[in-house]
CSV table of C-alpha atoms in Angstrom, one decimal:
chain,number,residue,atom,x,y,z
A,3,UNK,CA,60.5,-127.8,200.8
A,4,UNK,CA,57.1,-126.2,201.5
A,5,UNK,CA,55.6,-124.2,198.6
A,6,UNK,CA,52.5,-122.5,197.4
A,7,UNK,CA,51.2,-122.5,193.8
A,8,UNK,CA,48.6,-120.1,192.5
A,9,UNK,CA,46.9,-119.7,189.1
A,10,UNK,CA,48.6,-117.2,187.0
A,11,UNK,CA,47.1,-113.8,186.3
A,12,UNK,CA,46.2,-111.3,185.5
A,13,UNK,CA,42.5,-112.1,185.9
A,14,UNK,CA,40.0,-109.6,184.5
A,15,UNK,CA,36.3,-109.9,185.4
A,16,UNK,CA,33.2,-107.8,184.9
A,17,UNK,CA,31.5,-106.5,188.0
A,18,UNK,CA,29.2,-109.0,189.6
A,19,UNK,CA,31.0,-112.0,188.0
A,20,UNK,CA,32.0,-115.1,190.0
A,21,UNK,CA,35.6,-115.3,191.1
A,22,UNK,CA,37.8,-118.4,191.6
A,23,UNK,CA,41.5,-118.2,192.2
A,24,UNK,CA,43.1,-121.6,192.5
A,25,UNK,CA,45.7,-122.3,195.2
A,26,UNK,CA,47.5,-125.6,195.9
A,27,UNK,CA,50.2,-126.2,198.5
A,28,UNK,CA,53.0,-128.6,199.4
A,29,UNK,CA,53.9,-128.9,203.1
A,30,UNK,CA,54.7,-131.4,205.7
A,31,UNK,CA,52.4,-131.7,208.7
A,32,UNK,CA,49.3,-129.6,209.0
A,33,UNK,CA,49.9,-126.0,208.0
A,34,UNK,CA,47.5,-123.1,208.5
A,35,UNK,CA,46.4,-121.6,205.2
A,36,UNK,CA,45.8,-117.9,204.4
A,37,UNK,CA,44.6,-115.6,201.7
A,38,UNK,CA,46.2,-112.1,201.9
A,39,UNK,CA,45.2,-109.1,199.7
A,40,UNK,CA,47.4,-106.2,198.6
A,41,UNK,CA,45.7,-103.1,197.2
A,42,UNK,CA,47.7,-100.8,195.0
A,43,UNK,CA,50.5,-99.1,196.9
A,44,UNK,CA,49.6,-100.7,200.2
A,45,UNK,CA,50.9,-103.5,202.4
A,46,UNK,CA,49.4,-106.9,202.9
A,47,UNK,CA,46.1,-107.5,204.7
A,48,UNK,CA,44.8,-110.8,205.9
A,49,UNK,CA,41.6,-111.6,204.1
A,50,UNK,CA,40.8,-115.0,205.6
A,51,UNK,CA,42.4,-118.1,207.1
A,52,UNK,CA,41.8,-121.7,207.9
A,53,UNK,CA,43.7,-123.7,210.5
A,54,UNK,CA,42.7,-127.3,209.9
A,55,UNK,CA,41.3,-129.6,207.3
A,56,UNK,CA,37.7,-128.9,206.1
A,57,UNK,CA,37.7,-125.5,207.8
A,58,UNK,CA,36.1,-122.7,205.8
A,59,UNK,CA,37.5,-119.2,206.1
A,60,UNK,CA,35.3,-116.3,205.0
A,61,UNK,CA,35.4,-112.5,205.0
A,62,UNK,CA,33.9,-109.7,203.0
A,63,UNK,CA,32.0,-112.2,200.7
A,64,UNK,CA,35.2,-114.2,200.0
A,65,UNK,CA,35.4,-117.9,201.0
A,66,UNK,CA,38.0,-120.6,200.9
A,67,UNK,CA,37.9,-124.2,202.2
A,68,UNK,CA,40.9,-126.1,203.5
A,69,UNK,CA,41.0,-129.4,201.4
A,70,UNK,CA,43.7,-131.6,202.7
A,71,UNK,CA,42.9,-134.5,200.3
A,72,UNK,CA,43.6,-132.2,197.3
A,73,UNK,CA,46.1,-129.9,199.2
A,74,UNK,CA,44.1,-126.9,197.9
A,75,UNK,CA,42.6,-123.7,199.3
A,76,UNK,CA,40.8,-122.0,196.4
A,77,UNK,CA,39.5,-118.5,196.9
A,78,UNK,CA,35.9,-117.8,195.7
A,79,UNK,CA,33.5,-114.9,195.7
A,80,UNK,CA,30.0,-114.9,194.2
A,81,UNK,CA,29.9,-111.4,192.9
A,82,UNK,CA,33.0,-109.2,192.6
A,83,UNK,CA,33.1,-105.4,192.8
A,84,UNK,CA,35.4,-102.9,191.3
A,85,UNK,CA,36.8,-102.3,194.8
A,86,UNK,CA,38.0,-106.0,194.8
A,87,UNK,CA,40.7,-105.1,192.3
A,88,UNK,CA,44.0,-106.1,194.0
A,89,UNK,CA,46.7,-108.7,194.1
A,90,UNK,CA,45.7,-111.9,196.1
A,91,UNK,CA,48.3,-114.1,197.8
A,92,UNK,CA,47.8,-117.6,199.0
A,93,UNK,CA,50.0,-118.5,201.9
A,94,UNK,CA,50.8,-121.2,204.4
A,95,UNK,CA,52.3,-121.3,207.9
A,96,UNK,CA,53.5,-124.5,209.4
A,97,UNK,CA,53.2,-123.1,212.9
A,98,UNK,CA,56.7,-124.1,213.8
A,99,UNK,CA,58.8,-122.2,216.4
A,100,UNK,CA,59.0,-119.2,214.3
A,101,UNK,CA,56.5,-117.1,212.3
A,102,UNK,CA,57.6,-118.0,208.7
A,103,UNK,CA,54.8,-117.5,206.3
A,104,UNK,CA,55.4,-118.9,202.8
A,105,UNK,CA,53.6,-117.0,200.0
A,106,UNK,CA,52.5,-117.9,196.6
A,107,UNK,CA,53.4,-115.6,193.6
A,108,UNK,CA,50.2,-113.7,193.8
A,109,UNK,CA,47.3,-113.3,191.3
A,110,UNK,CA,46.3,-109.9,190.1
A,111,UNK,CA,42.6,-109.3,189.8
A,112,UNK,CA,41.1,-106.4,187.8
A,113,UNK,CA,37.3,-105.9,188.0
A,114,UNK,CA,35.8,-103.6,185.3
A,115,UNK,CA,32.4,-101.9,185.6
B,23,UNK,CA,45.4,-98.4,218.0
B,24,UNK,CA,48.3,-97.8,215.7
B,25,UNK,CA,49.1,-100.6,213.3
B,26,UNK,CA,52.6,-101.7,212.3
B,27,UNK,CA,54.6,-98.7,211.2
B,28,UNK,CA,57.7,-98.6,209.0
B,29,UNK,CA,60.1,-95.9,208.0
B,30,UNK,CA,61.1,-94.5,205.7
B,31,UNK,CA,58.3,-95.0,203.1
B,32,UNK,CA,60.6,-94.7,200.2
B,33,UNK,CA,64.4,-94.8,199.8
B,34,UNK,CA,66.8,-94.5,196.9
B,35,UNK,CA,70.4,-95.7,197.4
B,36,UNK,CA,73.4,-96.4,195.2
B,37,UNK,CA,75.0,-99.7,194.7
B,38,UNK,CA,77.5,-100.5,197.4
B,39,UNK,CA,75.9,-98.3,200.0
B,40,UNK,CA,74.3,-99.4,203.3
B,41,UNK,CA,70.7,-99.0,204.3
B,42,UNK,CA,68.7,-99.3,207.6
B,43,UNK,CA,65.0,-99.9,207.6
B,44,UNK,CA,62.9,-99.5,210.7
B,45,UNK,CA,59.8,-101.1,212.0
B,46,UNK,CA,57.6,-100.5,215.1
B,47,UNK,CA,55.2,-103.4,215.9
B,48,UNK,CA,51.7,-103.1,217.3
B,49,UNK,CA,51.7,-102.4,221.0
B,50,UNK,CA,52.0,-105.7,222.9
B,51,UNK,CA,53.4,-107.6,220.0
B,52,UNK,CA,56.8,-109.2,220.8
B,53,UNK,CA,57.5,-110.9,217.4
B,54,UNK,CA,58.7,-109.1,214.3
B,55,UNK,CA,59.3,-110.6,210.9
B,56,UNK,CA,60.9,-109.1,207.8
B,57,UNK,CA,60.0,-110.0,204.2
B,58,UNK,CA,61.3,-108.9,200.8
B,59,UNK,CA,58.8,-108.5,198.0
B,60,UNK,CA,60.3,-108.1,194.6
B,61,UNK,CA,57.9,-106.5,192.0
B,62,UNK,CA,55.5,-109.0,190.7
B,63,UNK,CA,56.3,-111.7,193.2
B,64,UNK,CA,55.1,-112.9,196.6
B,65,UNK,CA,57.0,-111.8,199.8
B,66,UNK,CA,60.0,-113.9,200.8
B,67,UNK,CA,60.9,-114.4,204.4
B,68,UNK,CA,64.1,-112.8,205.6
B,69,UNK,CA,64.1,-112.8,209.4
B,70,UNK,CA,62.0,-113.4,212.5
B,71,UNK,CA,62.8,-112.0,215.9
B,72,UNK,CA,61.0,-112.8,219.1
B,73,UNK,CA,61.9,-111.3,222.5
B,74,UNK,CA,65.0,-109.8,220.9
B,75,UNK,CA,66.4,-113.1,219.7
B,76,UNK,CA,66.6,-114.3,216.1
B,77,UNK,CA,64.2,-117.2,215.7
B,78,UNK,CA,64.3,-117.7,212.0
B,79,UNK,CA,66.3,-116.8,208.9
B,80,UNK,CA,65.4,-117.2,205.3
B,81,UNK,CA,67.7,-117.8,202.4
B,82,UNK,CA,69.4,-114.4,202.2
B,83,UNK,CA,73.1,-113.5,202.2
B,84,UNK,CA,75.0,-112.3,205.2
B,85,UNK,CA,74.7,-108.8,203.8
B,86,UNK,CA,71.3,-108.8,205.4
B,87,UNK,CA,71.1,-108.5,209.2
B,88,UNK,CA,68.6,-107.4,211.7
B,89,UNK,CA,68.0,-106.8,215.4
B,90,UNK,CA,65.2,-106.2,217.8
B,91,UNK,CA,65.3,-103.6,220.6
B,92,UNK,CA,63.9,-103.8,224.2
B,93,UNK,CA,60.8,-102.0,223.1
B,94,UNK,CA,60.3,-104.7,220.4
B,95,UNK,CA,60.9,-102.4,217.5
B,96,UNK,CA,63.3,-103.7,214.9
B,97,UNK,CA,65.9,-102.7,212.3
B,98,UNK,CA,66.8,-104.4,209.0
B,99,UNK,CA,70.2,-103.6,207.7
B,100,UNK,CA,71.5,-104.3,204.2
B,101,UNK,CA,75.2,-103.8,203.4
B,102,UNK,CA,76.9,-103.5,200.0
B,103,UNK,CA,73.6,-102.9,198.2
B,104,UNK,CA,73.0,-104.6,194.8
B,105,UNK,CA,70.6,-103.6,192.1
B,106,UNK,CA,68.7,-106.9,192.9
B,107,UNK,CA,68.0,-105.6,196.4
B,108,UNK,CA,65.5,-103.2,195.0
B,109,UNK,CA,62.1,-104.3,196.5
B,110,UNK,CA,59.4,-103.6,198.9
B,111,UNK,CA,60.5,-104.6,202.4
B,112,UNK,CA,57.6,-105.6,204.6
B,113,UNK,CA,57.6,-105.9,208.4
B,114,UNK,CA,55.0,-108.0,210.2
B,115,UNK,CA,54.3,-108.3,213.9
B,116,UNK,CA,52.5,-110.8,216.0
B,117,UNK,CA,51.9,-111.6,219.7
B,118,UNK,CA,54.0,-114.7,219.7
B,119,UNK,CA,56.6,-116.7,217.8
B,120,UNK,CA,54.3,-119.5,216.9
B,121,UNK,CA,52.0,-119.8,213.9
B,122,UNK,CA,48.9,-119.6,216.2
B,123,UNK,CA,48.9,-115.9,216.1
B,124,UNK,CA,48.0,-113.7,213.2
B,125,UNK,CA,50.7,-111.6,211.6
B,126,UNK,CA,49.9,-107.9,210.9
B,127,UNK,CA,51.8,-106.3,208.1
B,128,UNK,CA,53.1,-102.7,207.8
B,129,UNK,CA,52.8,-100.7,204.6
B,130,UNK,CA,56.4,-101.4,203.7
B,131,UNK,CA,59.5,-99.5,202.7
B,132,UNK,CA,60.1,-99.2,198.9
B,133,UNK,CA,63.9,-99.5,198.4
B,134,UNK,CA,65.3,-98.5,195.0
B,135,UNK,CA,69.0,-99.2,194.3
B,136,UNK,CA,70.5,-97.4,191.3
């Protein structure tokens, strides 16, 4: 079945460091891909998305490119801030007749001053 | 505009009891989905409702049930609670039932079963 794999955390970075969180997926067809962020004690927020191969999603300095040849959707940010500390979830949606989003296990990021 | 709202925020129940969780979608959204998020894991899909009909069901036992009302709000019911049902229950709404439309998540209901 469809699945999402993410790099294991926790990840600890110093402020202004470069961030990469790896994400690969297994799915039939052409899913849409997402990154969600969950701040402590809060629900999920959509960070960015890409709906077809080679699309680049971007938001708040974060970027991810939909790579169908490698079935990947790695999240990157050039300079992280303390306020980026959160759990990041990679997810896919096959866009079938119902809204079923499949999430990865999440990667916890801590940014220290 | 108000986002997705869920009630209650926190809930403590005893094994064997029943619980009802509530969700109000964003105004105009007709699709509601429920997810279970166990601590340290990603959310797992439970149900999706669109126009008051069940459109999808995840791999959860029959103790879990849900319904959607004419105003598109939704309830998730869990019977015969087990310790393993302790989790954050998330509700998400979207305009339609297809993957074209973005899902908006509520803050969740934290259920603790003792």
